[in-house]
mmCIF file of C-alpha atoms in Angstrom:
data_model
loop_
_atom_site.group_PDB
_atom_site.id
_atom_site.type_symbol
_atom_site.label_atom_id
_atom_site.label_comp_id
_atom_site.label_asym_id
_atom_site.label_seq_id
_atom_site.Cartn_x
_atom_site.Cartn_y
_atom_site.Cartn_z
ATOM 1 C CA MET A 9 -47.211 -64.918 44.036
ATOM 2 C CA ASN A 10 -43.630 -65.313 43.270
ATOM 3 C CA LYS A 11 -41.289 -62.271 44.275
ATOM 4 C CA PHE A 12 -38.077 -61.759 42.774
ATOM 5 C CA VAL A 13 -34.892 -61.661 44.882
ATOM 6 C CA PRO A 14 -31.717 -60.273 43.351
ATOM 7 C CA PHE A 15 -29.078 -62.407 42.795
ATOM 8 C CA MET A 16 -26.457 -61.001 45.834
ATOM 9 C CA PRO A 17 -22.775 -62.231 45.032
ATOM 10 C CA LYS A 18 -20.709 -63.502 47.843
ATOM 11 C CA LYS A 19 -16.755 -62.346 48.250
ATOM 12 C CA TYR A 20 -14.265 -64.779 48.674
ATOM 13 C CA SER A 21 -10.483 -64.326 49.444
ATOM 14 C CA ALA A 22 -8.376 -65.252 46.292
ATOM 15 C CA LEU A 23 -4.587 -65.745 45.936
ATOM 16 C CA ILE A 24 -3.320 -64.761 42.542
ATOM 17 C CA MET A 25 -1.441 -67.766 41.356
ATOM 18 C CA GLU A 26 -0.810 -66.926 37.735
ATOM 19 C CA ILE A 27 -1.355 -64.616 35.495
ATOM 20 C CA ASP A 28 -1.558 -65.294 31.259
ATOM 21 C CA GLU A 29 1.534 -63.972 29.673
ATOM 22 C CA VAL A 30 -0.774 -63.676 26.357
ATOM 23 C CA VAL A 31 -4.094 -63.018 27.555
ATOM 24 C CA GLU A 32 -3.860 -60.218 30.346
ATOM 25 C CA GLU A 33 -7.620 -60.890 31.878
ATOM 26 C CA ALA A 34 -6.633 -64.564 32.303
ATOM 27 C CA PHE A 35 -5.920 -65.264 35.821
ATOM 28 C CA VAL A 36 -5.509 -68.872 37.859
ATOM 29 C CA LEU A 37 -6.707 -67.894 41.586
ATOM 30 C CA PHE A 38 -6.628 -70.548 44.544
ATOM 31 C CA VAL A 39 -10.063 -70.177 46.087
ATOM 32 C CA ASN A 40 -10.801 -72.066 49.248
ATOM 33 C CA GLY A 41 -8.918 -74.669 48.336
ATOM 34 C CA VAL A 42 -9.730 -74.601 45.063
ATOM 35 C CA ILE A 43 -8.001 -73.824 41.699
ATOM 36 C CA ILE A 44 -9.974 -71.555 39.580
ATOM 37 C CA GLN A 45 -8.521 -70.619 35.861
ATOM 38 C CA CYS A 46 -11.189 -67.305 35.112
ATOM 39 C CA PHE A 47 -11.579 -63.665 33.611
ATOM 40 C CA ILE A 48 -10.608 -60.601 35.615
ATOM 41 C CA ASN A 49 -13.410 -58.335 34.730
ATOM 42 C CA PHE A 50 -12.776 -55.245 36.440
ATOM 43 C CA CYS A 51 -9.921 -54.211 38.985
ATOM 44 C CA PRO A 52 -9.132 -50.333 39.805
ATOM 45 C CA PHE A 53 -5.389 -51.909 40.575
ATOM 46 C CA LYS A 54 -2.573 -53.548 39.414
ATOM 47 C CA ILE A 55 -2.859 -57.204 40.474
ATOM 48 C CA GLU A 56 0.172 -59.346 41.175
ATOM 49 C CA ILE A 57 0.905 -62.490 41.664
ATOM 50 C CA GLY A 58 1.277 -64.132 45.353
ATOM 51 C CA LYS A 59 -1.042 -61.285 46.877
ATOM 52 C CA THR A 60 -4.555 -62.328 48.297
ATOM 53 C CA TYR A 61 -7.611 -60.000 46.743
ATOM 54 C CA GLU A 62 -11.245 -60.272 47.554
ATOM 55 C CA VAL A 63 -13.337 -61.420 44.516
ATOM 56 C CA GLU A 64 -16.901 -62.173 43.147
ATOM 57 C CA PHE A 65 -17.540 -64.738 40.509
ATOM 58 C CA GLU A 66 -20.245 -64.301 37.738
ATOM 59 C CA LEU A 67 -21.035 -67.223 35.910
ATOM 60 C CA VAL A 68 -21.676 -65.696 32.029
ATOM 61 C CA LEU A 69 -22.596 -68.186 29.440
ATOM 62 C CA PRO A 70 -22.545 -67.776 25.717
ATOM 63 C CA ASP A 71 -25.906 -67.046 23.804
ATOM 64 C CA SER A 72 -25.958 -70.415 22.325
ATOM 65 C CA ILE A 73 -25.219 -72.855 24.565
ATOM 66 C CA ASP A 74 -25.016 -77.407 23.913
ATOM 67 C CA MET A 75 -26.896 -78.595 26.512
ATOM 68 C CA GLU A 76 -27.999 -82.260 28.053
ATOM 69 C CA VAL A 77 -29.527 -84.357 30.564
ATOM 70 C CA SER A 78 -26.389 -85.888 32.731
ATOM 71 C CA GLN A 79 -26.305 -89.695 33.562
ATOM 72 C CA ASP A 80 -24.245 -89.884 36.222
ATOM 73 C CA GLU A 81 -24.167 -87.422 39.900
ATOM 74 C CA TYR A 82 -20.766 -85.967 38.791
ATOM 75 C CA ILE A 83 -20.709 -82.641 39.967
ATOM 76 C CA GLY A 84 -17.766 -80.405 38.754
ATOM 77 C CA VAL A 85 -16.043 -78.186 35.674
ATOM 78 C CA GLU A 86 -13.101 -79.585 33.122
ATOM 79 C CA MET A 87 -11.415 -77.571 30.970
ATOM 80 C CA GLU A 88 -11.541 -78.746 27.149
ATOM 81 C CA ASP A 89 -8.032 -78.546 25.535
ATOM 82 C CA ASP A 90 -6.018 -75.615 25.731
ATOM 83 C CA ASN A 91 -8.671 -73.370 25.576
ATOM 84 C CA PHE A 92 -11.079 -71.122 27.650
ATOM 85 C CA SER A 93 -14.239 -73.715 26.744
ATOM 86 C CA CYS A 94 -15.261 -75.858 29.662
ATOM 87 C CA VAL A 95 -17.957 -78.633 30.313
ATOM 88 C CA LEU A 96 -20.096 -77.756 33.402
ATOM 89 C CA ALA A 97 -21.018 -80.839 34.912
ATOM 90 C CA GLY A 98 -24.239 -81.436 37.892
ATOM 91 C CA TYR A 99 -27.747 -83.121 38.582
#
């Protein structure tokens, strides 16, 4: 019998590098040596550039998504143009 195990998010320490001037929920974070562009869903206090906060990540996918089998072993995420769309790659 398969038993459902709920996802338990891991907490990370994130340095706030940038807050978008137009989209106030859009941030650039530095986490474990990686620069991450993302949206902040909820925060009960003011967030400041240069400060470090404990964060959790959640991947949200649209209802309609284009997927195809990767032909190589590349693993990564690449932003498309100057918008919030990205390509996720893995095998």
